[in-house]
Amino acid sequence: MNQPNDNRTQASGAQKHTVSVWLLTLFIVVVAAVQAFGVVSMSGLSAPAAPAWQWLIVLVVVAEFMVTHLRFRRVTHSLTMAQIPIVIGLFFVTPTELILSQVAGLAIVVLLRRKISLTSTFGFAQQIFTTSLSIEIFHQLVVADDPLSFSGWIAALAATGAAVFVGSVLNSATIWLAGGRLSFGEARDATVAFMLATAMNTGLGLIAVQMLWSNLESAWLALVPPFVLLGSYRAYVSQR
């Protein structure tokens, strides 16, 4: 006899969770806009000739579709190779061009998947925010006169690592606001997996940077390791 009331209570709870996630998403949109506006005034590195920045849009789209789904206990997380075009962009294009390539590439991915939703909006805003954060950290740490030195590698790793850590925290907050139950152990395991994947992706991105910097004609060889790594990811998931 109490079933209608129970249904109304569940519907009210679900609505509150949705509103909470939307509020967090809108907050991230505002922060991402402010963060992006703050980095676009920065100048890029003095890199040698490289493909036009519009090619980064293609890399962003390809990287977003090179996805592997890993399940940690009760929650499934998606690993992409999004850090590779970001690392290349940090070295070869201006912050404005890197932000624009991310916006255009992610917009194309959303349209191709035909999934304009709360989840896609959150992911879009989060990616722009974390990319802007990567740009700021990278330019604070890199030695502009010698960007390919060890300090340049550390700057790139710190930039992508910080971005992924912040993104992981935001993901956990979203799961919690949506009414999900994510234990500390689950959040820790997911963060560790994301950080390890980011370290590998950043390394692949740095290989591509070295090849583009020294010999543009042979840079296509840098495409081989990401596909091999993707196959390794998926073989690992299949074994699990």
PDB file of C-alpha atoms in Angstrom:
ATOM      1  CA  MET A   1       0.000   0.000   0.000  1.00  0.00           C
ATOM      2  CA  ASN A   2       2.963   2.316   0.513  1.00  0.00           C
ATOM      3  CA  GLN A   3       4.407   1.640  -2.921  1.00  0.00           C
ATOM      4  CA  PRO A   4       3.231   4.945  -4.550  1.00  0.00           C
ATOM      5  CA  ASN A   5       4.889   6.927  -1.751  1.00  0.00           C
ATOM      6  CA  ASP A   6       8.048   4.869  -2.111  1.00  0.00           C
ATOM      7  CA  ASN A   7       8.092   5.529  -5.844  1.00  0.00           C
ATOM      8  CA  ARG A   8       7.650   9.242  -5.299  1.00  0.00           C
ATOM      9  CA  THR A   9      10.465   9.223  -2.739  1.00  0.00           C
ATOM     10  CA  GLN A  10      12.795   7.415  -5.139  1.00  0.00           C
ATOM     11  CA  ALA A  11      11.888   9.792  -7.982  1.00  0.00           C
ATOM     12  CA  SER A  12      12.492  12.797  -5.733  1.00  0.00           C
ATOM     13  CA  GLY A  13      15.863  11.388  -4.683  1.00  0.00           C
ATOM     14  CA  ALA A  14      16.895  10.722  -8.279  1.00  0.00           C
ATOM     15  CA  GLN A  15      15.896  14.263  -9.242  1.00  0.00           C
ATOM     16  CA  LYS A  16      17.980  15.721  -6.421  1.00  0.00           C
ATOM     17  CA  HIS A  17      20.985  13.657  -7.522  1.00  0.00           C
ATOM     18  CA  THR A  18      20.581  14.872 -11.115  1.00  0.00           C
ATOM     19  CA  VAL A  19      20.325  18.503 -10.001  1.00  0.00           C
ATOM     20  CA  SER A  20      23.458  18.096  -7.866  1.00  0.00           C
ATOM     21  CA  VAL A  21      25.442  16.705 -10.805  1.00  0.00           C
ATOM     22  CA  TRP A  22      24.190  19.496 -13.064  1.00  0.00           C
ATOM     23  CA  LEU A  23      25.267  22.113 -10.510  1.00  0.00           C
ATOM     24  CA  LEU A  24      28.733  20.551 -10.307  1.00  0.00           C
ATOM     25  CA  THR A  25      28.901  20.449 -14.116  1.00  0.00           C
ATOM     26  CA  LEU A  26      27.917  24.121 -14.413  1.00  0.00           C
ATOM     27  CA  PHE A  27      30.543  24.995 -11.806  1.00  0.00           C
ATOM     28  CA  ILE A  28      33.194  23.149 -13.817  1.00  0.00           C
ATOM     29  CA  VAL A  29      32.043  24.931 -17.000  1.00  0.00           C
ATOM     30  CA  VAL A  30      32.569  28.312 -15.312  1.00  0.00           C
ATOM     31  CA  VAL A  31      35.934  27.310 -13.838  1.00  0.00           C
ATOM     32  CA  ALA A  32      37.034  25.868 -17.203  1.00  0.00           C
ATOM     33  CA  ALA A  33      36.122  29.117 -18.976  1.00  0.00           C
ATOM     34  CA  VAL A  34      38.034  31.206 -16.432  1.00  0.00           C
ATOM     35  CA  GLN A  35      41.021  28.848 -16.528  1.00  0.00           C
ATOM     36  CA  ALA A  36      41.091  28.787 -20.345  1.00  0.00           C
ATOM     37  CA  PHE A  37      40.834  32.574 -20.516  1.00  0.00           C
ATOM     38  CA  GLY A  38      43.816  32.806 -18.181  1.00  0.00           C
ATOM     39  CA  VAL A  39      46.133  30.623 -20.295  1.00  0.00           C
ATOM     40  CA  VAL A  40      45.295  31.856 -23.806  1.00  0.00           C
ATOM     41  CA  SER A  41      47.469  34.910 -23.239  1.00  0.00           C
ATOM     42  CA  MET A  42      50.545  32.675 -22.882  1.00  0.00           C
ATOM     43  CA  SER A  43      52.864  32.243 -25.837  1.00  0.00           C
ATOM     44  CA  GLY A  44      53.953  28.894 -27.215  1.00  0.00           C
ATOM     45  CA  LEU A  45      57.437  27.433 -27.378  1.00  0.00           C
ATOM     46  CA  SER A  46      59.794  28.204 -30.253  1.00  0.00           C
ATOM     47  CA  ALA A  47      59.333  24.849 -31.943  1.00  0.00           C
ATOM     48  CA  PRO A  48      60.562  23.885 -35.414  1.00  0.00           C
ATOM     49  CA  ALA A  49      58.157  23.456 -38.297  1.00  0.00           C
ATOM     50  CA  ALA A  50      55.310  21.083 -37.487  1.00  0.00           C
ATOM     51  CA  PRO A  51      51.943  20.174 -39.008  1.00  0.00           C
ATOM     52  CA  ALA A  52      49.229  22.819 -38.695  1.00  0.00           C
ATOM     53  CA  TRP A  53      47.496  22.865 -35.317  1.00  0.00           C
ATOM     54  CA  GLN A  54      44.261  21.709 -36.949  1.00  0.00           C
ATOM     55  CA  TRP A  55      45.805  18.226 -37.143  1.00  0.00           C
ATOM     56  CA  LEU A  56      45.514  18.094 -33.373  1.00  0.00           C
ATOM     57  CA  ILE A  57      41.735  18.028 -33.812  1.00  0.00           C
ATOM     58  CA  VAL A  58      42.108  14.758 -35.736  1.00  0.00           C
ATOM     59  CA  LEU A  59      44.367  13.346 -33.011  1.00  0.00           C
ATOM     60  CA  VAL A  60      41.880  14.346 -30.301  1.00  0.00           C
ATOM     61  CA  VAL A  61      39.051  12.530 -32.105  1.00  0.00           C
ATOM     62  CA  VAL A  62      41.153   9.411 -32.714  1.00  0.00           C
ATOM     63  CA  ALA A  63      42.419   9.361 -29.112  1.00  0.00           C
ATOM     64  CA  GLU A  64      38.886   9.621 -27.709  1.00  0.00           C
ATOM     65  CA  PHE A  65      37.792   6.597 -29.731  1.00  0.00           C
ATOM     66  CA  MET A  66      40.833   4.576 -28.622  1.00  0.00           C
ATOM     67  CA  VAL A  67      39.104   3.714 -25.362  1.00  0.00           C
ATOM     68  CA  THR A  68      39.427   0.798 -22.972  1.00  0.00           C
ATOM     69  CA  HIS A  69      36.866   0.077 -20.254  1.00  0.00           C
ATOM     70  CA  LEU A  70      38.263  -1.194 -16.959  1.00  0.00           C
ATOM     71  CA  ARG A  71      36.000  -2.392 -14.174  1.00  0.00           C
ATOM     72  CA  PHE A  72      37.183  -1.854 -10.595  1.00  0.00           C
ATOM     73  CA  ARG A  73      34.917  -3.779  -8.258  1.00  0.00           C
ATOM     74  CA  ARG A  74      31.487  -2.184  -8.889  1.00  0.00           C
ATOM     75  CA  VAL A  75      32.473   0.780 -11.070  1.00  0.00           C
ATOM     76  CA  THR A  76      33.562   0.828 -14.716  1.00  0.00           C
ATOM     77  CA  HIS A  77      36.109   3.456 -15.780  1.00  0.00           C
ATOM     78  CA  SER A  78      37.157   4.400 -19.299  1.00  0.00           C
ATOM     79  CA  LEU A  79      40.807   4.898 -20.241  1.00  0.00           C
ATOM     80  CA  THR A  80      41.621   6.857 -23.388  1.00  0.00           C
ATOM     81  CA  MET A  81      44.806   8.176 -24.962  1.00  0.00           C
ATOM     82  CA  ALA A  82      43.718  11.793 -24.612  1.00  0.00           C
ATOM     83  CA  GLN A  83      47.077  12.808 -23.115  1.00  0.00           C
ATOM     84  CA  ILE A  84      48.985  12.139 -26.349  1.00  0.00           C
ATOM     85  CA  PRO A  85      47.571  15.066 -28.400  1.00  0.00           C
ATOM     86  CA  ILE A  86      47.779  17.263 -25.304  1.00  0.00           C
ATOM     87  CA  VAL A  87      51.500  16.546 -24.852  1.00  0.00           C
ATOM     88  CA  ILE A  88      52.162  17.204 -28.544  1.00  0.00           C
ATOM     89  CA  GLY A  89      50.190  20.433 -28.317  1.00  0.00           C
ATOM     90  CA  LEU A  90      52.117  21.630 -25.262  1.00  0.00           C
ATOM     91  CA  PHE A  91      55.332  21.606 -27.265  1.00  0.00           C
ATOM     92  CA  PHE A  92      54.216  22.655 -30.741  1.00  0.00           C
ATOM     93  CA  VAL A  93      51.242  25.009 -30.602  1.00  0.00           C
ATOM     94  CA  THR A  94      50.131  28.000 -28.602  1.00  0.00           C
ATOM     95  CA  PRO A  95      47.823  27.561 -25.607  1.00  0.00           C
ATOM     96  CA  THR A  96      45.006  29.150 -27.606  1.00  0.00           C
ATOM     97  CA  GLU A  97      45.425  26.637 -30.422  1.00  0.00           C
ATOM     98  CA  LEU A  98      45.593  23.722 -27.978  1.00  0.00           C
ATOM     99  CA  ILE A  99      42.366  24.810 -26.275  1.00  0.00           C
ATOM    100  CA  LEU A 100      40.642  25.299 -29.634  1.00  0.00           C
ATOM    101  CA  SER A 101      41.760  21.872 -30.847  1.00  0.00           C
ATOM    102  CA  GLN A 102      40.350  20.280 -27.704  1.00  0.00           C
ATOM    103  CA  VAL A 103      37.040  22.114 -27.994  1.00  0.00           C
ATOM    104  CA  ALA A 104      36.650  21.249 -31.693  1.00  0.00           C
ATOM    105  CA  GLY A 105      37.780  17.634 -31.294  1.00  0.00           C
ATOM    106  CA  LEU A 106      35.560  16.901 -28.303  1.00  0.00           C
ATOM    107  CA  ALA A 107      32.583  18.568 -30.016  1.00  0.00           C
ATOM    108  CA  ILE A 108      33.090  16.285 -33.032  1.00  0.00           C
ATOM    109  CA  VAL A 109      33.265  13.224 -30.755  1.00  0.00           C
ATOM    110  CA  VAL A 110      29.988  14.177 -29.049  1.00  0.00           C
ATOM    111  CA  LEU A 111      28.285  14.681 -32.415  1.00  0.00           C
ATOM    112  CA  LEU A 112      29.610  11.398 -33.816  1.00  0.00           C
ATOM    113  CA  ARG A 113      28.426   9.492 -30.761  1.00  0.00           C
ATOM    114  CA  ARG A 114      25.085  11.353 -30.843  1.00  0.00           C
ATOM    115  CA  LYS A 115      25.079  11.504 -27.063  1.00  0.00           C
ATOM    116  CA  ILE A 116      24.484  15.059 -25.933  1.00  0.00           C
ATOM    117  CA  SER A 117      23.729  14.431 -22.281  1.00  0.00           C
ATOM    118  CA  LEU A 118      24.698  15.355 -18.748  1.00  0.00           C
ATOM    119  CA  THR A 119      27.561  12.858 -18.906  1.00  0.00           C
ATOM    120  CA  SER A 120      28.959  14.227 -22.177  1.00  0.00           C
ATOM    121  CA  THR A 121      28.596  17.826 -20.944  1.00  0.00           C
ATOM    122  CA  PHE A 122      30.445  16.990 -17.744  1.00  0.00           C
ATOM    123  CA  GLY A 123      33.211  15.188 -19.668  1.00  0.00           C
ATOM    124  CA  PHE A 124      33.564  18.078 -22.111  1.00  0.00           C
ATOM    125  CA  ALA A 125      33.860  20.723 -19.377  1.00  0.00           C
ATOM    126  CA  GLN A 126      36.206  18.564 -17.329  1.00  0.00           C
ATOM    127  CA  GLN A 127      38.535  18.005 -20.290  1.00  0.00           C
ATOM    128  CA  ILE A 128      38.760  21.718 -21.103  1.00  0.00           C
ATOM    129  CA  PHE A 129      39.423  22.547 -17.458  1.00  0.00           C
ATOM    130  CA  THR A 130      42.125  19.905 -17.021  1.00  0.00           C
ATOM    131  CA  THR A 131      43.745  20.812 -20.354  1.00  0.00           C
ATOM    132  CA  SER A 132      43.991  24.441 -19.242  1.00  0.00           C
ATOM    133  CA  LEU A 133      45.461  23.248 -15.964  1.00  0.00           C
ATOM    134  CA  SER A 134      48.040  21.173 -17.883  1.00  0.00           C
ATOM    135  CA  ILE A 135      49.040  24.199 -19.948  1.00  0.00           C
ATOM    136  CA  GLU A 136      49.544  26.352 -16.865  1.00  0.00           C
ATOM    137  CA  ILE A 137      51.616  23.755 -15.011  1.00  0.00           C
ATOM    138  CA  PHE A 138      53.709  22.925 -18.079  1.00  0.00           C
ATOM    139  CA  HIS A 139      54.620  26.538 -18.811  1.00  0.00           C
ATOM    140  CA  GLN A 140      55.494  27.117 -15.163  1.00  0.00           C
ATOM    141  CA  LEU A 141      57.985  24.228 -15.158  1.00  0.00           C
ATOM    142  CA  VAL A 142      59.423  23.948 -18.672  1.00  0.00           C
ATOM    143  CA  VAL A 143      62.693  25.629 -19.628  1.00  0.00           C
ATOM    144  CA  ALA A 144      61.725  27.535 -22.768  1.00  0.00           C
ATOM    145  CA  ASP A 145      65.290  27.591 -24.112  1.00  0.00           C
ATOM    146  CA  ASP A 146      65.643  23.799 -23.861  1.00  0.00           C
ATOM    147  CA  PRO A 147      62.167  22.225 -23.808  1.00  0.00           C
ATOM    148  CA  LEU A 148      63.403  18.749 -24.800  1.00  0.00           C
ATOM    149  CA  SER A 149      65.650  18.447 -21.766  1.00  0.00           C
ATOM    150  CA  PHE A 150      64.861  16.242 -18.786  1.00  0.00           C
ATOM    151  CA  SER A 151      63.096  19.186 -17.142  1.00  0.00           C
ATOM    152  CA  GLY A 152      60.800  19.385 -20.162  1.00  0.00           C
ATOM    153  CA  TRP A 153      59.859  15.718 -19.765  1.00  0.00           C
ATOM    154  CA  ILE A 154      59.150  16.243 -16.052  1.00  0.00           C
ATOM    155  CA  ALA A 155      57.081  19.331 -16.896  1.00  0.00           C
ATOM    156  CA  ALA A 156      54.947  17.327 -19.334  1.00  0.00           C
ATOM    157  CA  LEU A 157      54.494  14.444 -16.877  1.00  0.00           C
ATOM    158  CA  ALA A 158      53.590  16.810 -14.037  1.00  0.00           C
ATOM    159  CA  ALA A 159      51.102  18.630 -16.268  1.00  0.00           C
ATOM    160  CA  THR A 160      49.271  15.513 -17.435  1.00  0.00           C
ATOM    161  CA  GLY A 161      49.516  13.793 -14.046  1.00  0.00           C
ATOM    162  CA  ALA A 162      47.995  16.731 -12.176  1.00  0.00           C
ATOM    163  CA  ALA A 163      45.224  17.019 -14.764  1.00  0.00           C
ATOM    164  CA  VAL A 164      44.312  13.335 -14.518  1.00  0.00           C
ATOM    165  CA  PHE A 165      44.399  13.406 -10.721  1.00  0.00           C
ATOM    166  CA  VAL A 166      42.016  16.383 -10.643  1.00  0.00           C
ATOM    167  CA  GLY A 167      39.824  14.676 -13.242  1.00  0.00           C
ATOM    168  CA  SER A 168      39.721  11.509 -11.141  1.00  0.00           C
ATOM    169  CA  VAL A 169      38.648  13.503  -8.081  1.00  0.00           C
ATOM    170  CA  LEU A 170      35.881  15.180 -10.100  1.00  0.00           C
ATOM    171  CA  ASN A 171      34.724  11.797 -11.413  1.00  0.00           C
ATOM    172  CA  SER A 172      34.527  10.428  -7.868  1.00  0.00           C
ATOM    173  CA  ALA A 173      32.588  13.519  -6.772  1.00  0.00           C
ATOM    174  CA  THR A 174      30.146  12.998  -9.636  1.00  0.00           C
ATOM    175  CA  ILE A 175      29.570   9.356  -8.705  1.00  0.00           C
ATOM    176  CA  TRP A 176      28.930  10.384  -5.108  1.00  0.00           C
ATOM    177  CA  LEU A 177      26.541  13.202  -6.078  1.00  0.00           C
ATOM    178  CA  ALA A 178      24.692  10.850  -8.425  1.00  0.00           C
ATOM    179  CA  GLY A 179      23.941   8.599  -5.478  1.00  0.00           C
ATOM    180  CA  GLY A 180      26.586   6.004  -6.195  1.00  0.00           C
ATOM    181  CA  ARG A 181      28.646   4.333  -3.521  1.00  0.00           C
ATOM    182  CA  LEU A 182      32.370   4.607  -4.163  1.00  0.00           C
ATOM    183  CA  SER A 183      34.616   3.409  -1.363  1.00  0.00           C
ATOM    184  CA  PHE A 184      38.050   4.844  -0.674  1.00  0.00           C
ATOM    185  CA  GLY A 185      39.626   1.647  -1.979  1.00  0.00           C
ATOM    186  CA  GLU A 186      37.701   1.843  -5.262  1.00  0.00           C
ATOM    187  CA  ALA A 187      38.613   5.515  -5.738  1.00  0.00           C
ATOM    188  CA  ARG A 188      42.251   4.766  -4.916  1.00  0.00           C
ATOM    189  CA  ASP A 189      42.467   1.829  -7.338  1.00  0.00           C
ATOM    190  CA  ALA A 190      40.882   3.846 -10.142  1.00  0.00           C
ATOM    191  CA  THR A 191      43.218   6.798  -9.529  1.00  0.00           C
ATOM    192  CA  VAL A 192      46.289   4.557  -9.560  1.00  0.00           C
ATOM    193  CA  ALA A 193      45.171   2.965 -12.845  1.00  0.00           C
ATOM    194  CA  PHE A 194      44.547   6.392 -14.388  1.00  0.00           C
ATOM    195  CA  MET A 195      47.951   7.674 -13.247  1.00  0.00           C
ATOM    196  CA  LEU A 196      49.781   4.637 -14.651  1.00  0.00           C
ATOM    197  CA  ALA A 197      47.942   4.948 -17.970  1.00  0.00           C
ATOM    198  CA  THR A 198      48.715   8.672 -18.024  1.00  0.00           C
ATOM    199  CA  ALA A 199      52.424   8.032 -17.452  1.00  0.00           C
ATOM    200  CA  MET A 200      52.481   5.609 -20.397  1.00  0.00           C
ATOM    201  CA  ASN A 201      50.468   7.936 -22.638  1.00  0.00           C
ATOM    202  CA  THR A 202      52.687  10.881 -21.722  1.00  0.00           C
ATOM    203  CA  GLY A 203      55.756   8.814 -22.586  1.00  0.00           C
ATOM    204  CA  LEU A 204      54.246   7.984 -25.989  1.00  0.00           C
ATOM    205  CA  GLY A 205      53.446  11.653 -26.492  1.00  0.00           C
ATOM    206  CA  LEU A 206      57.034  12.623 -25.681  1.00  0.00           C
ATOM    207  CA  ILE A 207      58.297  10.064 -28.221  1.00  0.00           C
ATOM    208  CA  ALA A 208      56.093  11.720 -30.834  1.00  0.00           C
ATOM    209  CA  VAL A 209      57.401  15.151 -29.785  1.00  0.00           C
ATOM    210  CA  GLN A 210      61.022  14.038 -30.154  1.00  0.00           C
ATOM    211  CA  MET A 211      60.347  12.630 -33.619  1.00  0.00           C
ATOM    212  CA  LEU A 212      58.377  15.669 -34.788  1.00  0.00           C
ATOM    213  CA  TRP A 213      61.068  17.983 -33.449  1.00  0.00           C
ATOM    214  CA  SER A 214      63.966  16.202 -35.136  1.00  0.00           C
ATOM    215  CA  ASN A 215      62.495  14.673 -38.307  1.00  0.00           C
ATOM    216  CA  LEU A 216      58.975  15.522 -39.376  1.00  0.00           C
ATOM    217  CA  GLU A 217      58.996  13.002 -42.250  1.00  0.00           C
ATOM    218  CA  SER A 218      59.462  10.010 -39.928  1.00  0.00           C
ATOM    219  CA  ALA A 219      57.034  11.222 -37.280  1.00  0.00           C
ATOM    220  CA  TRP A 220      54.341   8.837 -38.539  1.00  0.00           C
ATOM    221  CA  LEU A 221      56.283   6.027 -36.829  1.00  0.00           C
ATOM    222  CA  ALA A 222      55.138   7.503 -33.516  1.00  0.00           C
ATOM    223  CA  LEU A 223      51.631   6.237 -34.331  1.00  0.00           C
ATOM    224  CA  VAL A 224      52.691   2.598 -33.933  1.00  0.00           C
ATOM    225  CA  PRO A 225      53.260   2.430 -30.123  1.00  0.00           C
ATOM    226  CA  PRO A 226      49.815   3.849 -29.175  1.00  0.00           C
ATOM    227  CA  PHE A 227      48.036   1.154 -31.186  1.00  0.00           C
ATOM    228  CA  VAL A 228      50.265  -1.525 -29.648  1.00  0.00           C
ATOM    229  CA  LEU A 229      49.509  -0.162 -26.179  1.00  0.00           C
ATOM    230  CA  LEU A 230      45.780  -0.109 -26.943  1.00  0.00           C
ATOM    231  CA  GLY A 231      45.974  -3.773 -27.907  1.00  0.00           C
ATOM    232  CA  SER A 232      47.800  -4.495 -24.643  1.00  0.00           C
ATOM    233  CA  TYR A 233      45.128  -2.662 -22.639  1.00  0.00           C
ATOM    234  CA  ARG A 234      42.356  -4.658 -24.247  1.00  0.00           C
ATOM    235  CA  ALA A 235      44.204  -7.961 -23.860  1.00  0.00           C
ATOM    236  CA  TYR A 236      44.628  -7.165 -20.158  1.00  0.00           C
ATOM    237  CA  VAL A 237      40.903  -6.391 -19.816  1.00  0.00           C
ATOM    238  CA  SER A 238      40.056  -9.632 -21.617  1.00  0.00           C
ATOM    239  CA  GLN A 239      42.224 -11.625 -19.201  1.00  0.00           C
ATOM    240  CA  ARG A 240      40.575  -9.960 -16.195  1.00  0.00           C
TER     241      ARG A 240
END
